[in-house]
Each structure stands twice: as C-alpha cells, then as structure tokens.
C-alpha cells in the first residue's frame, strides 16, 4: 500500500468540515488505496468541539485513516502537507454581503499563506473554500511565494454542481448526463453559469446541446442564471445556515478531479490564476473551464463567447479587480 499523504482541513470544527472529513477519510478524494493523515486546524476556542470531531473520526473505524492531528497551531497544521482544504473563515450570515466579509477573512488567508510557505510541501495543492474564496486564494498565494501559483485554486465547483443539477432536473435526466457546464469568474452573485457549450444525454440516449434540449433561451439567460447565482442565499434563508453538505461534496469533487484527472470528454470549473485567457484580467483568481491531468490543470481554450457572455465575464472581472485592490489594501494595513 502507498505511503500515507498529509491532508490539512482548516475550520475543522465547522459545519463544512464535518461533512468533508468523512469523505476524505474513507477514500472518496485520494482513492481507496491511499492512506492519509488528517491535520485538523481550527482556532483555540474550538479545541473542545474539535476533540469531539476527532472522537467521531476514530469511531468511524476507517482503514485508510492512519493519524488525526487536531491543532490550533498553523505550524503543526500545515507541516509537510500534500493537500490543503482552506475552509476556516467567518461564514456569511443572512443579509450579509460578501464584501463585508472580505476585510475579516483576507487577514486569515495572509497568515495561512505565510504558514504554508514555511511549513507545507512545495508541491502542496491548495483549495480555498472560505469566502471570498477567489480573493482569499489570491492573497494566500501572494504570501506563499515559494509555492508555485498554479498550486492554488478556489472553489466554484458548488456553483457548477448547482448549475448541472438545475439543467438535469429540468430535463429529467441524471446529473452526470449533463456535461461541459462552465462557471466563469467569481464565486459570488456576479459569477456566470454558462451552458452555451454544454451537452446532455437525453432520456432516449441522444446527445444534444443543452440549448436545443431545453429549447427555452429566455429561461437559460434568465431564471437559470439567477437561480444558480442566488442559490447560496436561498439555502441560508431556508436553513438559517450556509450550504455545508453540498459545499463539502463540491470540495471533494474539486480536489478529486485535480488530483486524479477530470472526466474524459468533459471539463470542470475551478478558480485559478488567470493568464489573460478570454480577455480576463491576468493575475486574479478567475473561474474557468479546466481540464486536469496528472495533477495539473489547463484552461480550456477556443470557446466562443457571444455578446451576452462577454458582458457577464466583464462584470465578474470588474468585481474581482475591486476585491483584489481592497484585499491588498487590507493586507498592507
Ligand atoms: P463554520 O462557521 O461552521 O466553520 C468555520 C470554522 O472555521 C469554525 O470552526 C471557525 O472556528 C474556523 N476558523 C475561523 N478562523 C479560523 C482560522 N484562522 N484558522 C482555522 N480555523 C478558523 O463555517 P462553514 O459553514 O464551515 O463555512 C466555512 C467557509 O466556507 C465560510 O467562509 C463560507 O462562507 C464558505 N463557503 C464557501 C463556499 C464556496 O462555494 N466557495 C460555499 C459554502 C460556504 O458558504
């Protein structure tokens, strides 16, 4: 059997981590033959709660789980890690805009970037979930200069999964019949869920474009987009808590595809450093359609963007540039 890998989850006493840790420990992400040590990082006042999570992980009796290290010390949490799920942050409350969160959370990600730089493996793959995820990831990378920028990403997979599910439900097909759904830009209400290139295997086994199968462009350009954009807020309004089970599943999906390769013949959405592709601002963490192979991602090139799409991409670019400038100002304070 392979040597154990080290995986850190921050915010390990929180609600997303509670769903994520089980998926990691049972092999859903790194494979059923890959043993692992879990590093659980949270803040000092949460150590009692975290101890309960450790007990439950033990009680799951999972053969791949070789070691659990609960800690409030980033030097211990990030020591020699191969993969990092940066979930810990202040969650958005009902009525709170993402911008309100930025100042508080960016400082956490600056400190965690510095700790990753000092203590993690240089090959570590970092997935930022804590909001504002794209900008937190950018700041984290900036303060971890010894780790390649391509090793940092932020999560828009929940948005992709939400979009895929909306299309699948409307067409009455299983969700994995829907392929090539793209989330562009920021994980926020300016994101652009785009199905212009998406395909679906219909109930009678035919492969069609989603646009032809749905045959309702007004819905695709209207309610579909706003439902996906506002889904997080809708879950908060209903549950009085932000998405957790679905967020954890999406984090697992994201890392699994990055680590093992994305599905053949399709692509996935990940926020990664923009290289200016599709006239997006180089240097911000922008969600693109990507293909992953051998642990590397590559932006899918050559997709056509009509005027409607162009406007949406530019809008989310503008927000990401504003967030970047605000975050850099906070970090210099
Ligand atoms: P919880 O409040 O349940 O858990 C957060 C945990 O982070 C707490 O245990 C807290 O003590 C810990 N924490 C705070 N500061 C920390 C630090 N400096 N180091 C380590 N741990 C720290 O929130 P939860 O529902 O788990 O959400 C976590 C984050 O995910 C939030 O920022 C939330 O907004 C974000 N989300 C991102 C999503 C995405 O698609 N990118 C979707 C779901 C979610 O809203």
mmCIF file of C-alpha atoms and ligand atoms in Angstrom:
data_model
loop_
_atom_site.group_PDB
_atom_site.id
_atom_site.type_symbol
_atom_site.label_atom_id
_atom_site.label_comp_id
_atom_site.label_asym_id
_atom_site.label_seq_id
_atom_site.Cartn_x
_atom_site.Cartn_y
_atom_site.Cartn_z
ATOM 1 C CA UNK A 1 0.000 0.000 0.000
ATOM 2 C CA UNK A 2 1.108 3.601 -0.701
ATOM 3 C CA UNK A 3 2.746 5.790 1.950
ATOM 4 C CA UNK A 4 0.203 7.985 3.792
ATOM 5 C CA UNK A 5 -0.249 11.525 2.498
ATOM 6 C CA UNK A 6 -0.860 14.506 4.767
ATOM 7 C CA UNK A 7 -4.053 16.488 4.275
ATOM 8 C CA UNK A 8 -4.995 19.585 6.257
ATOM 9 C CA UNK A 9 -8.518 20.873 6.687
ATOM 10 C CA UNK A 10 -8.885 24.298 8.298
ATOM 11 C CA UNK A 11 -12.097 25.280 10.024
ATOM 12 C CA UNK A 12 -12.100 21.641 11.024
ATOM 13 C CA UNK A 13 -14.624 22.155 13.826
ATOM 14 C CA UNK A 14 -17.079 23.862 11.467
ATOM 15 C CA UNK A 15 -20.054 22.587 9.510
ATOM 16 C CA UNK A 16 -18.478 22.090 6.051
ATOM 17 C CA UNK A 17 -15.552 20.205 7.565
ATOM 18 C CA UNK A 18 -17.988 17.950 9.435
ATOM 19 C CA UNK A 19 -19.230 16.605 6.086
ATOM 20 C CA UNK A 20 -15.877 16.796 4.295
ATOM 21 C CA UNK A 21 -13.715 14.875 6.762
ATOM 22 C CA UNK A 22 -15.645 11.647 6.373
ATOM 23 C CA UNK A 23 -15.364 11.788 2.573
ATOM 24 C CA UNK A 24 -11.600 12.347 2.833
ATOM 25 C CA UNK A 25 -11.048 9.636 5.421
ATOM 26 C CA UNK A 26 -12.985 6.985 3.521
ATOM 27 C CA UNK A 27 -11.074 7.490 0.276
ATOM 28 C CA UNK A 28 -13.550 9.451 -1.872
ATOM 29 C CA UNK A 29 -10.937 12.026 -2.907
ATOM 30 C CA UNK A 30 -7.463 10.493 -2.956
ATOM 31 C CA UNK A 31 -8.563 6.970 -3.716
ATOM 32 C CA UNK A 32 -9.407 3.808 -1.876
ATOM 33 C CA UNK A 33 -5.770 2.703 -1.807
ATOM 34 C CA UNK A 34 -4.342 5.954 -0.443
ATOM 35 C CA UNK A 35 -3.877 6.064 3.353
ATOM 36 C CA UNK A 36 -3.786 9.517 4.910
ATOM 37 C CA UNK A 37 -3.022 11.573 7.982
ATOM 38 C CA UNK A 38 -5.585 14.264 8.652
ATOM 39 C CA UNK A 39 -4.403 17.557 10.148
ATOM 40 C CA UNK A 40 -7.357 19.393 11.684
ATOM 41 C CA UNK A 41 -6.740 23.107 12.176
ATOM 42 C CA UNK A 42 -9.117 25.430 13.976
ATOM 43 C CA UNK A 43 -8.824 28.279 16.465
ATOM 44 C CA UNK A 44 -8.068 27.800 20.167
ATOM 45 C CA UNK A 45 -11.664 28.323 21.481
ATOM 46 C CA UNK A 46 -12.865 25.485 19.201
ATOM 47 C CA UNK A 47 -10.444 22.840 20.503
ATOM 48 C CA UNK A 48 -13.125 21.229 22.710
ATOM 49 C CA UNK A 49 -15.507 20.865 19.769
ATOM 50 C CA UNK A 50 -12.655 19.647 17.581
ATOM 51 C CA UNK A 51 -11.915 16.939 20.107
ATOM 52 C CA UNK A 52 -15.447 15.637 19.543
ATOM 53 C CA UNK A 53 -14.784 15.522 15.787
ATOM 54 C CA UNK A 54 -11.588 13.551 16.440
ATOM 55 C CA UNK A 55 -13.538 11.053 18.556
ATOM 56 C CA UNK A 56 -16.104 10.614 15.809
ATOM 57 C CA UNK A 57 -13.425 10.096 13.176
ATOM 58 C CA UNK A 58 -11.911 7.371 15.352
ATOM 59 C CA UNK A 59 -15.342 5.827 15.834
ATOM 60 C CA UNK A 60 -15.880 5.663 12.068
ATOM 61 C CA UNK A 61 -13.177 2.935 12.112
ATOM 62 C CA UNK A 62 -11.894 3.820 8.651
ATOM 63 C CA UNK A 63 -8.930 1.732 7.499
ATOM 64 C CA UNK A 64 -7.280 4.478 5.395
ATOM 65 C CA UNK A 65 -7.125 6.943 8.274
ATOM 66 C CA UNK A 66 -3.706 6.483 9.864
ATOM 67 C CA UNK A 67 -3.442 9.548 12.084
ATOM 68 C CA UNK A 68 -5.504 12.562 13.172
ATOM 69 C CA UNK A 69 -3.724 15.694 14.390
ATOM 70 C CA UNK A 70 -6.045 18.325 15.909
ATOM 71 C CA UNK A 71 -4.338 21.674 16.474
ATOM 72 C CA UNK A 72 -4.707 25.436 16.752
ATOM 73 C CA UNK A 73 -1.093 25.967 15.681
ATOM 74 C CA UNK A 74 -0.672 26.633 11.932
ATOM 75 C CA UNK A 75 2.958 25.416 12.128
ATOM 76 C CA UNK A 76 1.648 21.980 13.149
ATOM 77 C CA UNK A 77 -1.438 22.110 10.926
ATOM 78 C CA UNK A 78 0.491 22.855 7.730
ATOM 79 C CA UNK A 79 3.578 20.736 8.464
ATOM 80 C CA UNK A 80 4.550 18.731 5.360
ATOM 81 C CA UNK A 81 1.017 18.701 3.935
ATOM 82 C CA UNK A 82 0.355 17.398 0.409
ATOM 83 C CA UNK A 83 -3.140 18.871 0.109
ATOM 84 C CA UNK A 84 -4.857 21.728 1.904
ATOM 85 C CA UNK A 85 -8.558 22.478 2.179
ATOM 86 C CA UNK A 86 -8.757 26.034 3.499
ATOM 87 C CA UNK A 87 -12.309 26.115 4.752
ATOM 88 C CA UNK A 88 -11.943 28.049 8.009
ATOM 89 C CA UNK A 89 -13.257 31.591 7.848
ATOM 90 C CA UNK A 90 -16.110 33.652 9.123
ATOM 91 C CA UNK A 91 -19.214 32.382 7.290
ATOM 92 C CA UNK A 92 -21.664 34.716 5.587
ATOM 93 C CA UNK A 93 -24.785 35.371 7.667
ATOM 94 C CA UNK A 94 -28.273 36.134 6.349
ATOM 95 C CA UNK A 95 -28.350 39.574 4.707
ATOM 96 C CA UNK A 96 -24.566 39.944 4.780
ATOM 97 C CA UNK A 97 -22.820 40.845 1.524
ATOM 98 C CA UNK A 98 -19.577 39.149 0.594
ATOM 99 C CA UNK A 99 -17.744 42.449 0.688
ATOM 100 C CA UNK A 100 -18.457 42.769 4.429
ATOM 101 C CA UNK A 101 -16.561 39.560 4.931
ATOM 102 C CA UNK A 102 -13.547 40.499 2.910
ATOM 103 C CA UNK A 103 -11.630 42.567 5.411
ATOM 104 C CA UNK A 104 -12.013 39.992 8.200
ATOM 105 C CA UNK A 105 -11.178 36.974 6.100
ATOM 106 C CA UNK A 106 -8.334 38.244 3.955
ATOM 107 C CA UNK A 107 -6.147 38.583 7.064
ATOM 108 C CA UNK A 108 -6.703 34.920 7.907
ATOM 109 C CA UNK A 109 -5.558 33.904 4.422
ATOM 110 C CA UNK A 110 -2.485 36.114 4.521
ATOM 111 C CA UNK A 111 -1.393 34.385 7.741
ATOM 112 C CA UNK A 112 -2.191 30.941 6.322
ATOM 113 C CA UNK A 113 -0.243 31.717 3.131
ATOM 114 C CA UNK A 114 2.770 32.569 5.264
ATOM 115 C CA UNK A 115 2.352 29.358 7.259
ATOM 116 C CA UNK A 116 2.001 27.239 4.093
ATOM 117 C CA UNK A 117 5.120 28.898 2.695
ATOM 118 C CA UNK A 118 7.107 27.935 5.766
ATOM 119 C CA UNK A 119 5.750 24.519 6.607
ATOM 120 C CA UNK A 120 3.937 22.793 3.716
ATOM 121 C CA UNK A 121 5.463 20.691 0.932
ATOM 122 C CA UNK A 122 6.276 22.826 -2.119
ATOM 123 C CA UNK A 123 4.043 20.521 -4.157
ATOM 124 C CA UNK A 124 1.004 21.118 -1.924
ATOM 125 C CA UNK A 125 -2.308 21.577 -3.728
ATOM 126 C CA UNK A 126 -4.358 24.297 -2.047
ATOM 127 C CA UNK A 127 -8.133 24.618 -2.398
ATOM 128 C CA UNK A 128 -9.668 27.710 -0.825
ATOM 129 C CA UNK A 129 -13.321 27.361 0.168
ATOM 130 C CA UNK A 130 -13.642 30.142 2.774
ATOM 131 C CA UNK A 131 -15.195 33.285 1.321
ATOM 132 C CA UNK A 132 -14.474 35.455 -0.540
ATOM 133 C CA UNK A 133 -12.815 32.336 -1.924
ATOM 134 C CA UNK A 134 -11.205 33.685 -5.123
ATOM 135 C CA UNK A 135 -9.609 36.663 -3.441
ATOM 136 C CA UNK A 136 -8.595 34.718 -0.335
ATOM 137 C CA UNK A 137 -6.795 32.263 -2.593
ATOM 138 C CA UNK A 138 -5.010 35.081 -4.410
ATOM 139 C CA UNK A 139 -3.807 36.547 -1.102
ATOM 140 C CA UNK A 140 -2.800 33.142 0.213
ATOM 141 C CA UNK A 141 -0.630 32.535 -2.848
ATOM 142 C CA UNK A 142 0.906 36.009 -2.680
ATOM 143 C CA UNK A 143 2.133 35.290 0.845
ATOM 144 C CA UNK A 144 3.436 31.827 -0.098
ATOM 145 C CA UNK A 145 5.971 32.780 -2.777
ATOM 146 C CA UNK A 146 7.940 29.528 -2.502
ATOM 147 C CA UNK A 147 4.917 27.500 -3.683
ATOM 148 C CA UNK A 148 4.034 27.701 -7.410
ATOM 149 C CA UNK A 149 0.946 29.895 -8.071
ATOM 150 C CA UNK A 150 -0.561 27.035 -10.115
ATOM 151 C CA UNK A 151 -0.866 25.079 -6.837
ATOM 152 C CA UNK A 152 -3.542 27.496 -5.591
ATOM 153 C CA UNK A 153 -7.202 27.396 -6.528
ATOM 154 C CA UNK A 154 -10.595 28.443 -5.227
ATOM 155 C CA UNK A 155 -13.876 26.610 -5.257
ATOM 156 C CA UNK A 156 -16.604 27.267 -7.816
ATOM 157 C CA UNK A 157 -17.471 23.583 -8.096
ATOM 158 C CA UNK A 158 -20.520 24.033 -5.891
ATOM 159 C CA UNK A 159 -21.817 26.535 -8.443
ATOM 160 C CA UNK A 160 -21.067 24.090 -11.255
ATOM 161 C CA UNK A 161 -22.855 21.287 -9.407
ATOM 162 C CA UNK A 162 -25.827 23.562 -8.741
ATOM 163 C CA UNK A 163 -25.997 24.532 -12.424
ATOM 164 C CA UNK A 164 -25.695 20.935 -13.593
ATOM 165 C CA UNK A 165 -28.447 19.885 -11.188
ATOM 166 C CA UNK A 166 -30.792 22.650 -12.387
ATOM 167 C CA UNK A 167 -30.385 21.508 -16.010
ATOM 168 C CA UNK A 168 -30.677 17.795 -15.139
ATOM 169 C CA UNK A 169 -33.843 18.395 -13.080
ATOM 170 C CA UNK A 170 -35.442 20.412 -15.850
ATOM 171 C CA UNK A 171 -34.704 17.667 -18.403
ATOM 172 C CA UNK A 172 -35.455 14.762 -16.069
ATOM 173 C CA UNK A 173 -32.053 13.080 -16.565
ATOM 174 C CA UNK A 174 -29.373 12.008 -14.063
ATOM 175 C CA UNK A 175 -26.945 14.807 -13.249
ATOM 176 C CA UNK A 176 -23.929 13.136 -14.851
ATOM 177 C CA UNK A 177 -25.735 13.110 -18.219
ATOM 178 C CA UNK A 178 -25.040 16.877 -18.268
ATOM 179 C CA UNK A 179 -21.513 17.846 -19.323
ATOM 180 C CA UNK A 180 -19.356 20.911 -20.061
ATOM 181 C CA UNK A 181 -21.151 23.328 -17.770
ATOM 182 C CA UNK A 182 -18.890 26.305 -17.043
ATOM 183 C CA UNK A 183 -18.776 28.766 -14.178
ATOM 184 C CA UNK A 184 -16.877 31.909 -15.119
ATOM 185 C CA UNK A 185 -15.378 34.411 -12.706
ATOM 186 C CA UNK A 186 -16.009 34.997 -9.046
ATOM 187 C CA UNK A 187 -17.746 32.701 -6.563
ATOM 188 C CA UNK A 188 -20.323 35.427 -5.897
ATOM 189 C CA UNK A 189 -23.542 36.714 -7.359
ATOM 190 C CA UNK A 190 -21.592 38.051 -10.373
ATOM 191 C CA UNK A 191 -20.489 34.547 -11.418
ATOM 192 C CA UNK A 192 -21.641 33.485 -14.878
ATOM 193 C CA UNK A 193 -23.043 29.948 -15.123
ATOM 194 C CA UNK A 194 -22.722 29.202 -18.831
ATOM 195 C CA UNK A 195 -24.258 26.292 -20.712
ATOM 196 C CA UNK A 196 -23.589 27.548 -24.250
ATOM 197 C CA UNK A 197 -21.185 24.630 -24.825
ATOM 198 C CA UNK A 198 -22.879 22.165 -22.509
ATOM 199 C CA UNK A 199 -24.257 18.858 -23.730
ATOM 200 C CA UNK A 200 -26.785 16.417 -22.351
ATOM 201 C CA UNK A 201 -27.518 12.766 -22.927
ATOM 202 C CA UNK A 202 -31.315 12.832 -23.113
ATOM 203 C CA UNK A 203 -33.707 10.224 -21.713
ATOM 204 C CA UNK A 204 -33.712 8.401 -25.084
ATOM 205 C CA UNK A 205 -29.904 8.232 -25.196
ATOM 206 C CA UNK A 206 -29.317 11.027 -27.726
ATOM 207 C CA UNK A 207 -26.519 13.567 -27.118
ATOM 208 C CA UNK A 208 -27.749 17.121 -27.686
ATOM 209 C CA UNK A 209 -26.666 20.625 -26.836
ATOM 210 C CA UNK A 210 -28.304 21.817 -23.625
ATOM 211 C CA UNK A 211 -29.672 24.820 -25.528
ATOM 212 C CA UNK A 212 -31.502 22.533 -28.004
ATOM 213 C CA UNK A 213 -32.698 20.120 -25.325
ATOM 214 C CA UNK A 214 -34.078 22.899 -23.107
ATOM 215 C CA UNK A 215 -35.360 24.959 -26.065
ATOM 216 C CA UNK A 216 -36.068 27.986 -23.883
ATOM 217 C CA UNK A 217 -33.301 30.577 -24.232
ATOM 218 C CA UNK A 218 -35.193 33.082 -22.100
ATOM 219 C CA UNK A 219 -35.059 30.643 -19.160
ATOM 220 C CA UNK A 220 -31.381 29.860 -19.799
ATOM 221 C CA UNK A 221 -30.457 33.564 -19.907
ATOM 222 C CA UNK A 222 -32.749 34.490 -17.032
ATOM 223 C CA UNK A 223 -34.082 32.294 -14.228
ATOM 224 C CA UNK A 224 -31.452 29.582 -14.690
ATOM 225 C CA UNK A 225 -28.590 32.030 -14.172
ATOM 226 C CA UNK A 226 -30.167 33.881 -11.273
ATOM 227 C CA UNK A 227 -31.177 30.639 -9.522
ATOM 228 C CA UNK A 228 -27.556 29.443 -9.592
ATOM 229 C CA UNK A 229 -26.168 32.851 -8.641
ATOM 230 C CA UNK A 230 -28.513 33.181 -5.667
ATOM 231 C CA UNK A 231 -28.601 29.551 -4.541
ATOM 232 C CA UNK A 232 -26.278 30.163 -1.586
ATOM 233 C CA UNK A 233 -28.547 32.913 -0.281
ATOM 234 C CA UNK A 234 -31.634 30.713 -0.823
ATOM 235 C CA UNK A 235 -30.086 27.918 1.265
ATOM 236 C CA UNK A 236 -29.224 30.386 4.028
ATOM 237 C CA UNK A 237 -32.786 31.753 4.006
ATOM 238 C CA UNK A 238 -34.217 28.227 4.310
ATOM 239 C CA UNK A 239 -31.709 26.583 6.638
ATOM 240 C CA UNK A 240 -30.560 29.646 8.585
ATOM 241 C CA UNK A 241 -27.097 28.255 7.934
ATOM 242 C CA UNK A 242 -24.941 28.364 4.826
ATOM 243 C CA UNK A 243 -24.551 25.383 2.476
ATOM 244 C CA UNK A 244 -22.483 22.686 4.136
ATOM 245 C CA UNK A 245 -23.247 19.169 2.835
ATOM 246 C CA UNK A 246 -23.212 20.343 -0.783
ATOM 247 C CA UNK A 247 -20.155 22.555 -0.195
ATOM 248 C CA UNK A 248 -18.228 19.625 1.260
ATOM 249 C CA UNK A 249 -19.204 17.386 -1.669
ATOM 250 C CA UNK A 250 -18.060 20.093 -4.092
ATOM 251 C CA UNK A 251 -14.722 20.497 -2.299
ATOM 252 C CA UNK A 252 -14.211 16.744 -2.543
ATOM 253 C CA UNK A 253 -15.131 16.777 -6.264
ATOM 254 C CA UNK A 254 -12.727 19.659 -6.958
ATOM 255 C CA UNK A 255 -9.710 18.057 -5.288
ATOM 256 C CA UNK A 256 -10.508 14.612 -6.660
ATOM 257 C CA UNK A 257 -10.504 15.841 -10.252
ATOM 258 C CA UNK A 258 -7.370 17.947 -9.730
ATOM 259 C CA UNK A 259 -5.538 15.050 -8.087
ATOM 260 C CA UNK A 260 -6.728 12.212 -10.341
ATOM 261 C CA UNK A 261 -7.772 13.942 -13.585
ATOM 262 C CA UNK A 262 -11.068 15.397 -14.788
ATOM 263 C CA UNK A 263 -13.624 13.225 -16.600
ATOM 264 C CA UNK A 264 -12.666 12.261 -20.154
ATOM 265 C CA UNK A 265 -14.522 14.306 -22.788
ATOM 266 C CA UNK A 266 -15.726 16.974 -20.364
ATOM 267 C CA UNK A 267 -14.300 19.710 -18.177
ATOM 268 C CA UNK A 268 -14.754 21.133 -14.713
ATOM 269 C CA UNK A 269 -14.788 24.647 -13.284
ATOM 270 C CA UNK A 270 -12.025 25.813 -10.977
ATOM 271 C CA UNK A 271 -10.941 29.294 -9.986
ATOM 272 C CA UNK A 272 -7.245 29.502 -10.913
ATOM 273 C CA UNK A 273 -4.806 32.276 -11.738
ATOM 274 C CA UNK A 274 -5.918 34.000 -14.917
ATOM 275 C CA UNK A 275 -3.281 34.191 -17.632
ATOM 276 C CA UNK A 276 -5.481 36.661 -19.520
ATOM 277 C CA UNK A 277 -7.382 33.902 -21.356
ATOM 278 C CA UNK A 278 -10.740 35.071 -22.738
ATOM 279 C CA UNK A 279 -9.667 38.677 -22.080
ATOM 280 C CA UNK A 280 -9.939 38.262 -18.327
ATOM 281 C CA UNK A 281 -7.633 40.254 -16.041
ATOM 282 C CA UNK A 282 -4.344 38.371 -15.686
ATOM 283 C CA UNK A 283 -3.340 37.708 -12.104
ATOM 284 C CA UNK A 284 -6.767 37.425 -10.463
ATOM 285 C CA UNK A 285 -8.199 34.061 -9.402
ATOM 286 C CA UNK A 286 -10.842 33.521 -12.052
ATOM 287 C CA UNK A 287 -13.093 30.524 -12.530
ATOM 288 C CA UNK A 288 -12.545 28.918 -15.928
ATOM 289 C CA UNK A 289 -13.398 25.668 -17.653
ATOM 290 C CA UNK A 290 -10.334 23.496 -16.984
ATOM 291 C CA UNK A 291 -9.119 20.012 -17.784
ATOM 292 C CA UNK A 292 -6.959 18.260 -15.210
ATOM 293 C CA UNK A 293 -4.406 15.555 -15.841
ATOM 294 C CA UNK A 294 -1.513 14.223 -13.750
ATOM 295 C CA UNK A 295 -2.177 16.763 -11.028
ATOM 296 C CA UNK A 296 -2.053 19.789 -13.353
ATOM 297 C CA UNK A 297 -4.900 21.959 -14.642
ATOM 298 C CA UNK A 298 -5.138 23.614 -18.028
ATOM 299 C CA UNK A 299 -7.669 26.243 -19.115
ATOM 300 C CA UNK A 300 -9.896 25.022 -21.971
ATOM 301 C CA UNK A 301 -9.229 27.353 -24.895
ATOM 302 C CA UNK A 302 -11.118 28.352 -28.006
ATOM 303 C CA UNK A 303 -14.696 28.571 -26.706
ATOM 304 C CA UNK A 304 -16.873 31.160 -28.432
ATOM 305 C CA UNK A 305 -18.341 33.892 -26.284
ATOM 306 C CA UNK A 306 -21.281 35.881 -27.621
ATOM 307 C CA UNK A 307 -22.037 39.462 -26.601
ATOM 308 C CA UNK A 308 -24.241 38.330 -23.707
ATOM 309 C CA UNK A 309 -21.466 36.131 -22.308
ATOM 310 C CA UNK A 310 -18.829 38.831 -22.862
ATOM 311 C CA UNK A 311 -20.833 41.271 -20.739
ATOM 312 C CA UNK A 312 -21.136 38.698 -17.942
ATOM 313 C CA UNK A 313 -17.415 37.889 -17.971
ATOM 314 C CA UNK A 314 -16.515 41.573 -17.844
ATOM 315 C CA UNK A 315 -18.862 42.217 -14.926
ATOM 316 C CA UNK A 316 -17.357 39.492 -12.761
ATOM 317 C CA UNK A 317 -13.825 40.605 -13.826
ATOM 318 C CA UNK A 318 -14.594 44.086 -12.543
ATOM 319 C CA UNK A 319 -15.700 42.718 -9.174
ATOM 320 C CA UNK A 320 -12.581 40.554 -8.865
ATOM 321 C CA UNK A 321 -10.331 43.535 -9.590
ATOM 322 C CA UNK A 322 -12.146 45.591 -6.940
ATOM 323 C CA UNK A 323 -11.856 42.752 -4.413
ATOM 324 C CA UNK A 324 -8.158 42.338 -5.208
ATOM 325 C CA UNK A 325 -7.488 46.040 -4.609
ATOM 326 C CA UNK A 326 -9.467 46.046 -1.351
ATOM 327 C CA UNK A 327 -7.681 42.909 -0.166
ATOM 328 C CA UNK A 328 -4.233 44.266 -0.976
ATOM 329 C CA UNK A 329 -5.073 47.447 0.939
ATOM 330 C CA UNK A 330 -6.225 45.385 3.964
ATOM 331 C CA UNK A 331 -3.019 43.328 3.865
ATOM 332 C CA UNK A 332 -0.854 46.436 3.912
ATOM 333 C CA UNK A 333 -2.602 47.922 6.993
HETATM 334 P P1 LIG B 1 -18.460 27.405 10.192
HETATM 335 O O1 LIG B 1 -18.638 28.719 10.884
HETATM 336 O O2 LIG B 1 -19.362 26.280 10.537
HETATM 337 O O3 LIG B 1 -16.970 26.922 10.396
HETATM 338 C C1 LIG B 1 -15.888 27.757 10.211
HETATM 339 C C2 LIG B 1 -14.808 27.258 11.118
HETATM 340 O O4 LIG B 1 -13.634 27.996 10.790
HETATM 341 C C3 LIG B 1 -15.100 27.498 12.604
HETATM 342 O O5 LIG B 1 -14.912 26.287 13.335
HETATM 343 C C4 LIG B 1 -14.081 28.553 12.977
HETATM 344 O O6 LIG B 1 -13.652 28.455 14.323
HETATM 345 C C5 LIG B 1 -12.960 28.224 11.995
HETATM 346 N N1 LIG B 1 -11.972 29.289 11.824
HETATM 347 C C6 LIG B 1 -12.160 30.630 11.864
HETATM 348 N N2 LIG B 1 -10.978 31.248 11.721
HETATM 349 C C7 LIG B 1 -10.034 30.295 11.581
HETATM 350 C C8 LIG B 1 -8.635 30.314 11.406
HETATM 351 N N3 LIG B 1 -7.962 31.478 11.376
HETATM 352 N N4 LIG B 1 -7.979 29.142 11.310
HETATM 353 C C9 LIG B 1 -8.636 27.967 11.362
HETATM 354 N N5 LIG B 1 -9.971 27.880 11.538
HETATM 355 C C10 LIG B 1 -10.659 29.026 11.641
HETATM 356 O O7 LIG B 1 -18.471 27.744 8.613
HETATM 357 P P2 LIG B 1 -18.726 26.769 7.374
HETATM 358 O O8 LIG B 1 -20.174 26.694 7.125
HETATM 359 O O9 LIG B 1 -17.951 25.527 7.579
HETATM 360 O O10 LIG B 1 -18.126 27.669 6.178
HETATM 361 C C11 LIG B 1 -16.744 27.912 6.041
HETATM 362 C C12 LIG B 1 -16.479 28.888 4.899
HETATM 363 O O11 LIG B 1 -16.908 28.363 3.658
HETATM 364 C C13 LIG B 1 -17.187 30.230 5.027
HETATM 365 O O12 LIG B 1 -16.273 31.254 4.681
HETATM 366 C C14 LIG B 1 -18.269 30.159 3.965
HETATM 367 O O13 LIG B 1 -18.670 31.440 3.522
HETATM 368 C C15 LIG B 1 -17.550 29.383 2.904
HETATM 369 N N6 LIG B 1 -18.369 28.772 1.834
HETATM 370 C C16 LIG B 1 -17.841 28.747 0.585
HETATM 371 C C17 LIG B 1 -18.485 28.157 -0.483
HETATM 372 C C18 LIG B 1 -17.875 28.109 -1.852
HETATM 373 O O14 LIG B 1 -18.562 27.623 -2.767
HETATM 374 N N7 LIG B 1 -16.659 28.575 -2.111
HETATM 375 C C19 LIG B 1 -19.845 27.589 -0.298
HETATM 376 C C20 LIG B 1 -20.167 27.254 1.108
HETATM 377 C C21 LIG B 1 -19.671 28.234 2.133
HETATM 378 O O15 LIG B 1 -20.575 29.306 2.193
#
